[in-house]
Amino acid sequence: MKRLMGLFACLAPLFAAAGEFSSTLVVQTGFLREGDLIVRNITDLVAKKTCMTFYIRTAGTSPITDCYEVVGEFGADVRQAAHLKEGELVIRKVEDGKNNRACLVAYVSTPGTSPAVHCYPSTHRFKEGLQVDSHLREGDLDVHRISDASAGTTCLVAFVKTEGTAPSTFCYPTIPQGVGPLRQEHELKEGDLIVRKITDGANNKACLVSYVSTIGTSSRMFCFDYR
C-alpha cells in the first residue's frame, strides 16, 4: 500500500502538467472592436478549427459563434471590411482575410440586443462596400436587402421595431442582373404570432419571417428557393 501511494504521489505532478498543457490548445488568435461590437477569434490548435465569436457590449446580450477550417498555419487576420447604419440597424462586414471567411453582422442599437450573423466564403476578387438595394416595412417589421458585390452574395436582415429586439439574417448567392424589390406575398396572424412571407424576386428566394407582438421579441427567418 505504501508503494502504491508513493507511485500516485510521483504521478500527480505529471497529471497536473498534462491538464495545464491541454488548456492552452484553445487560444485567442484575433480580436476586433468596432463601436459596440466585439469579435474574438478563437483557434483549436489540435482540430485546426478557428471560430469568430461576436457579441455586443450591452446588458442582456448573447454571443454568436461561427467556426471553420484553418488555412495553412494557425491564426487569423480579422478586420472590418464594410459598415452600414440604417436608423437603429447597424450592419458590419467582418472578414478573416487569412482564412477567406466573411461574416455579415447585424444588430440594433438598443439594450438587450444580440447580433445576427451569417458567414460565407470571401474570395477578395475586388473591394466594394455593402449596399442596401431594397427596403420593406410591413407593420412593425423592417426588412433590408443587402448586396455584397465583392463576394457575389445577397443578405436579408429583418428586425421588429420594439425594445430589446434582435434581428435575423440570411445570405445566399446573388443572381447576376436579377431585378426586383422585396415584397410581402402573404401575412398570417394567429394570437400573438405573426408570420410574413417575404419574396426577393431578383434572386428567386422567399423567406418566412416570424415573431410575436410583445416587447423584447426577435424575428426568426427561414428562406428557400422560390420561382
Tab-separated table of C-alpha atoms in Angstrom:
chain	number	residue	atom	x	y	z
A	1	MET	CA	0.000	0.000	0.000
A	2	LYS	CA	2.834	2.391	0.843
A	3	ARG	CA	4.429	1.672	-2.547
A	4	LEU	CA	1.119	2.364	-4.335
A	5	MET	CA	0.650	5.640	-2.509
A	6	GLY	CA	4.212	6.600	-3.371
A	7	LEU	CA	3.538	5.883	-7.072
A	8	PHE	CA	0.452	8.139	-7.056
A	9	ALA	CA	2.466	10.855	-5.369
A	10	CYS	CA	5.069	10.666	-8.162
A	11	LEU	CA	2.455	10.693	-10.966
A	12	ALA	CA	0.327	13.530	-9.574
A	13	PRO	CA	2.603	16.328	-10.921
A	14	LEU	CA	2.518	14.700	-14.390
A	15	PHE	CA	-1.276	14.621	-14.449
A	16	ALA	CA	-1.399	18.263	-13.342
A	17	ALA	CA	1.097	19.256	-16.016
A	18	ALA	CA	-0.890	17.417	-18.686
A	19	GLY	CA	-4.045	19.248	-17.628
A	20	GLU	CA	-2.343	22.633	-17.782
A	21	PHE	CA	-0.897	21.880	-21.210
A	22	SER	CA	-4.191	20.806	-22.787
A	23	SER	CA	-5.903	24.010	-21.632
A	24	THR	CA	-3.568	26.069	-23.832
A	25	LEU	CA	-4.616	24.224	-27.007
A	26	VAL	CA	-7.630	26.558	-27.369
A	27	VAL	CA	-6.267	30.097	-27.700
A	28	GLN	CA	-7.412	33.574	-28.749
A	29	THR	CA	-5.780	34.357	-32.095
A	30	GLY	CA	-7.548	37.585	-33.009
A	31	PHE	CA	-9.513	40.477	-31.510
A	32	LEU	CA	-11.578	43.287	-33.056
A	33	ARG	CA	-13.629	46.105	-31.540
A	34	GLU	CA	-15.818	48.240	-33.799
A	35	GLY	CA	-18.169	50.575	-31.929
A	36	ASP	CA	-20.169	48.381	-29.540
A	37	LEU	CA	-19.357	45.154	-31.447
A	38	ILE	CA	-16.695	42.797	-30.072
A	39	VAL	CA	-15.221	39.994	-32.193
A	40	ARG	CA	-12.866	37.415	-30.723
A	41	ASN	CA	-11.159	34.798	-32.891
A	42	ILE	CA	-10.557	31.516	-31.048
A	43	THR	CA	-8.471	28.665	-32.515
A	44	ASP	CA	-8.395	24.985	-31.545
A	45	LEU	CA	-4.782	24.059	-32.336
A	46	VAL	CA	-5.465	20.311	-32.274
A	47	ALA	CA	-8.561	20.255	-34.508
A	48	LYS	CA	-7.240	23.072	-36.780
A	49	LYS	CA	-10.579	24.844	-36.420
A	50	THR	CA	-10.907	28.561	-35.851
A	51	CYS	CA	-14.001	30.431	-34.694
A	52	MET	CA	-15.189	34.028	-34.702
A	53	THR	CA	-17.387	34.903	-31.723
A	54	PHE	CA	-19.496	38.076	-31.920
A	55	TYR	CA	-21.227	39.939	-29.101
A	56	ILE	CA	-22.479	43.421	-28.245
A	57	ARG	CA	-21.299	45.426	-25.244
A	58	THR	CA	-24.724	45.766	-23.650
A	59	ALA	CA	-26.660	44.155	-20.807
A	60	GLY	CA	-28.721	41.112	-21.776
A	61	THR	CA	-26.758	40.264	-24.940
A	62	SER	CA	-25.817	36.771	-26.145
A	63	PRO	CA	-22.864	35.779	-28.367
A	64	ILE	CA	-22.939	34.099	-31.779
A	65	THR	CA	-20.088	31.834	-32.950
A	66	ASP	CA	-19.026	30.703	-36.445
A	67	CYS	CA	-16.315	28.013	-36.837
A	68	TYR	CA	-14.400	26.960	-39.960
A	69	GLU	CA	-11.200	25.275	-41.192
A	70	VAL	CA	-7.836	26.967	-40.689
A	71	VAL	CA	-5.932	27.652	-43.925
A	72	GLY	CA	-2.217	26.849	-43.505
A	73	GLU	CA	-0.770	27.787	-40.125
A	74	PHE	CA	-2.979	28.716	-37.169
A	75	GLY	CA	-4.165	32.259	-36.641
A	76	ALA	CA	-6.473	34.791	-38.229
A	77	ASP	CA	-6.491	38.273	-39.745
A	78	VAL	CA	-9.787	39.771	-38.539
A	79	ARG	CA	-10.865	43.218	-39.741
A	80	GLN	CA	-13.960	45.251	-40.605
A	81	ALA	CA	-14.406	45.363	-44.379
A	82	ALA	CA	-17.623	47.428	-44.584
A	83	HIS	CA	-20.123	49.266	-42.379
A	84	LEU	CA	-23.709	50.468	-42.813
A	85	LYS	CA	-26.171	52.176	-40.491
A	86	GLU	CA	-29.870	52.391	-41.300
A	87	GLY	CA	-31.681	54.086	-38.421
A	88	GLU	CA	-31.377	51.768	-35.406
A	89	LEU	CA	-29.953	48.960	-37.554
A	90	VAL	CA	-26.167	48.502	-37.653
A	91	ILE	CA	-24.606	46.209	-40.265
A	92	ARG	CA	-20.926	45.310	-40.350
A	93	LYS	CA	-18.992	43.015	-42.665
A	94	VAL	CA	-16.186	41.330	-40.744
A	95	GLU	CA	-13.521	39.388	-42.642
A	96	ASP	CA	-10.871	36.878	-41.682
A	97	GLY	CA	-8.539	37.596	-44.582
A	98	LYS	CA	-6.160	34.778	-43.733
A	99	ASN	CA	-8.844	32.090	-43.882
A	100	ASN	CA	-11.039	33.577	-46.653
A	101	ARG	CA	-14.120	34.000	-44.462
A	102	ALA	CA	-16.590	36.887	-44.335
A	103	CYS	CA	-19.487	37.425	-41.929
A	104	LEU	CA	-22.395	39.836	-42.184
A	105	VAL	CA	-23.196	41.003	-38.638
A	106	ALA	CA	-26.436	42.854	-37.910
A	107	TYR	CA	-27.766	44.273	-34.646
A	108	VAL	CA	-29.883	47.129	-33.373
A	109	SER	CA	-28.537	49.793	-31.051
A	110	THR	CA	-30.830	49.077	-28.085
A	111	PRO	CA	-30.099	47.438	-24.689
A	112	GLY	CA	-30.631	43.676	-24.654
A	113	THR	CA	-29.893	43.178	-28.338
A	114	SER	CA	-27.817	40.300	-29.695
A	115	PRO	CA	-26.113	40.115	-33.094
A	116	ALA	CA	-27.410	38.131	-36.052
A	117	VAL	CA	-24.562	36.600	-38.063
A	118	HIS	CA	-24.368	34.818	-41.415
A	119	CYS	CA	-20.941	33.815	-42.756
A	120	TYR	CA	-19.807	32.845	-46.241
A	121	PRO	CA	-16.589	32.355	-48.266
A	122	SER	CA	-14.731	35.538	-49.201
A	123	THR	CA	-12.599	35.436	-52.345
A	124	HIS	CA	-11.337	39.066	-52.307
A	125	ARG	CA	-11.962	39.496	-56.030
A	126	PHE	CA	-12.305	43.239	-55.632
A	127	LYS	CA	-13.102	45.710	-52.898
A	128	GLU	CA	-16.587	47.140	-52.689
A	129	GLY	CA	-18.751	48.144	-49.754
A	130	LEU	CA	-22.135	46.861	-48.705
A	131	GLN	CA	-25.214	48.434	-50.273
A	132	VAL	CA	-28.881	48.447	-49.254
A	133	ASP	CA	-30.699	47.912	-52.554
A	134	SER	CA	-34.229	47.240	-51.262
A	135	HIS	CA	-36.162	48.019	-48.064
A	136	LEU	CA	-39.579	46.768	-46.995
A	137	ARG	CA	-41.633	47.877	-43.987
A	138	GLU	CA	-44.753	45.916	-43.049
A	139	GLY	CA	-46.338	46.863	-39.733
A	140	ASP	CA	-43.620	46.703	-37.085
A	141	LEU	CA	-41.294	44.572	-39.259
A	142	ASP	CA	-38.393	46.050	-41.241
A	143	VAL	CA	-36.556	44.007	-43.881
A	144	HIS	CA	-33.423	45.233	-45.666
A	145	ARG	CA	-31.783	43.572	-48.670
A	146	ILE	CA	-28.005	43.983	-48.514
A	147	SER	CA	-25.767	43.465	-51.539
A	148	ASP	CA	-22.151	42.353	-51.050
A	149	ALA	CA	-20.980	42.606	-54.659
A	150	SER	CA	-17.372	41.704	-53.828
A	151	ALA	CA	-18.490	38.244	-52.662
A	152	GLY	CA	-21.432	37.801	-55.063
A	153	THR	CA	-23.728	37.490	-52.036
A	154	THR	CA	-27.088	38.950	-51.011
A	155	CYS	CA	-28.303	39.059	-47.402
A	156	LEU	CA	-31.706	39.817	-45.933
A	157	VAL	CA	-31.850	41.409	-42.486
A	158	ALA	CA	-35.182	41.506	-40.633
A	159	PHE	CA	-35.982	43.094	-37.292
A	160	VAL	CA	-39.009	44.129	-35.253
A	161	LYS	CA	-39.205	47.721	-34.071
A	162	THR	CA	-39.514	47.152	-30.310
A	163	GLU	CA	-37.314	47.338	-27.218
A	164	GLY	CA	-34.819	44.540	-26.557
A	165	THR	CA	-35.163	43.058	-30.039
A	166	ALA	CA	-32.517	41.258	-32.065
A	167	PRO	CA	-32.541	40.925	-35.861
A	168	SER	CA	-32.272	37.828	-38.021
A	169	THR	CA	-30.303	37.471	-41.229
A	170	PHE	CA	-29.979	35.031	-44.127
A	171	CYS	CA	-27.484	35.160	-47.018
A	172	TYR	CA	-27.431	33.462	-50.426
A	173	PRO	CA	-25.662	33.797	-53.808
A	174	THR	CA	-26.686	36.821	-55.879
A	175	ILE	CA	-28.240	36.144	-59.292
A	176	PRO	CA	-26.381	38.407	-61.773
A	177	GLN	CA	-28.595	41.014	-63.431
A	178	GLY	CA	-31.517	39.985	-61.208
A	179	VAL	CA	-34.145	42.713	-60.877
A	180	GLY	CA	-36.985	43.179	-58.416
A	181	PRO	CA	-37.704	44.656	-54.971
A	182	LEU	CA	-38.668	42.881	-51.766
A	183	ARG	CA	-42.390	42.166	-51.489
A	184	GLN	CA	-44.740	40.781	-48.880
A	185	GLU	CA	-46.755	37.980	-50.520
A	186	HIS	CA	-48.731	36.715	-47.529
A	187	GLU	CA	-49.396	37.530	-43.872
A	188	LEU	CA	-50.685	35.304	-41.073
A	189	LYS	CA	-51.780	36.364	-37.570
A	190	GLU	CA	-52.720	33.738	-35.001
A	191	GLY	CA	-52.972	35.096	-31.470
A	192	ASP	CA	-49.667	36.838	-30.691
A	193	LEU	CA	-47.844	35.075	-33.575
A	194	ILE	CA	-47.186	36.970	-36.808
A	195	VAL	CA	-45.750	35.276	-39.902
A	196	ARG	CA	-44.936	37.184	-43.076
A	197	LYS	CA	-43.859	35.651	-46.387
A	198	ILE	CA	-41.308	37.986	-47.984
A	199	THR	CA	-40.068	37.357	-51.530
A	200	ASP	CA	-36.869	38.525	-53.203
A	201	GLY	CA	-37.788	38.267	-56.869
A	202	ALA	CA	-34.347	39.378	-58.037
A	203	ASN	CA	-32.757	36.267	-56.504
A	204	ASN	CA	-35.677	33.796	-56.601
A	205	LYS	CA	-35.877	33.486	-52.821
A	206	ALA	CA	-38.767	33.506	-50.357
A	207	CYS	CA	-38.480	33.869	-46.593
A	208	LEU	CA	-40.935	33.186	-43.803
A	209	VAL	CA	-40.328	35.770	-41.073
A	210	SER	CA	-41.991	35.060	-37.737
A	211	TYR	CA	-42.211	36.954	-34.442
A	212	VAL	CA	-44.661	37.668	-31.621
A	213	SER	CA	-46.276	41.005	-30.841
A	214	THR	CA	-44.650	41.575	-27.436
A	215	ILE	CA	-41.826	43.796	-26.190
A	216	GLY	CA	-38.468	42.021	-26.363
A	217	THR	CA	-39.416	39.742	-29.259
A	218	SER	CA	-36.948	38.910	-32.033
A	219	SER	CA	-37.621	37.819	-35.586
A	220	ARG	CA	-36.803	34.371	-36.972
A	221	MET	CA	-36.276	33.853	-40.683
A	222	PHE	CA	-36.280	30.738	-42.876
A	223	CYS	CA	-35.528	31.161	-46.610
A	224	PHE	CA	-35.883	28.836	-49.590
A	225	ASP	CA	-35.854	28.839	-53.395
A	226	TYR	CA	-38.934	30.428	-54.945
A	227	ARG	CA	-39.928	30.736	-58.591
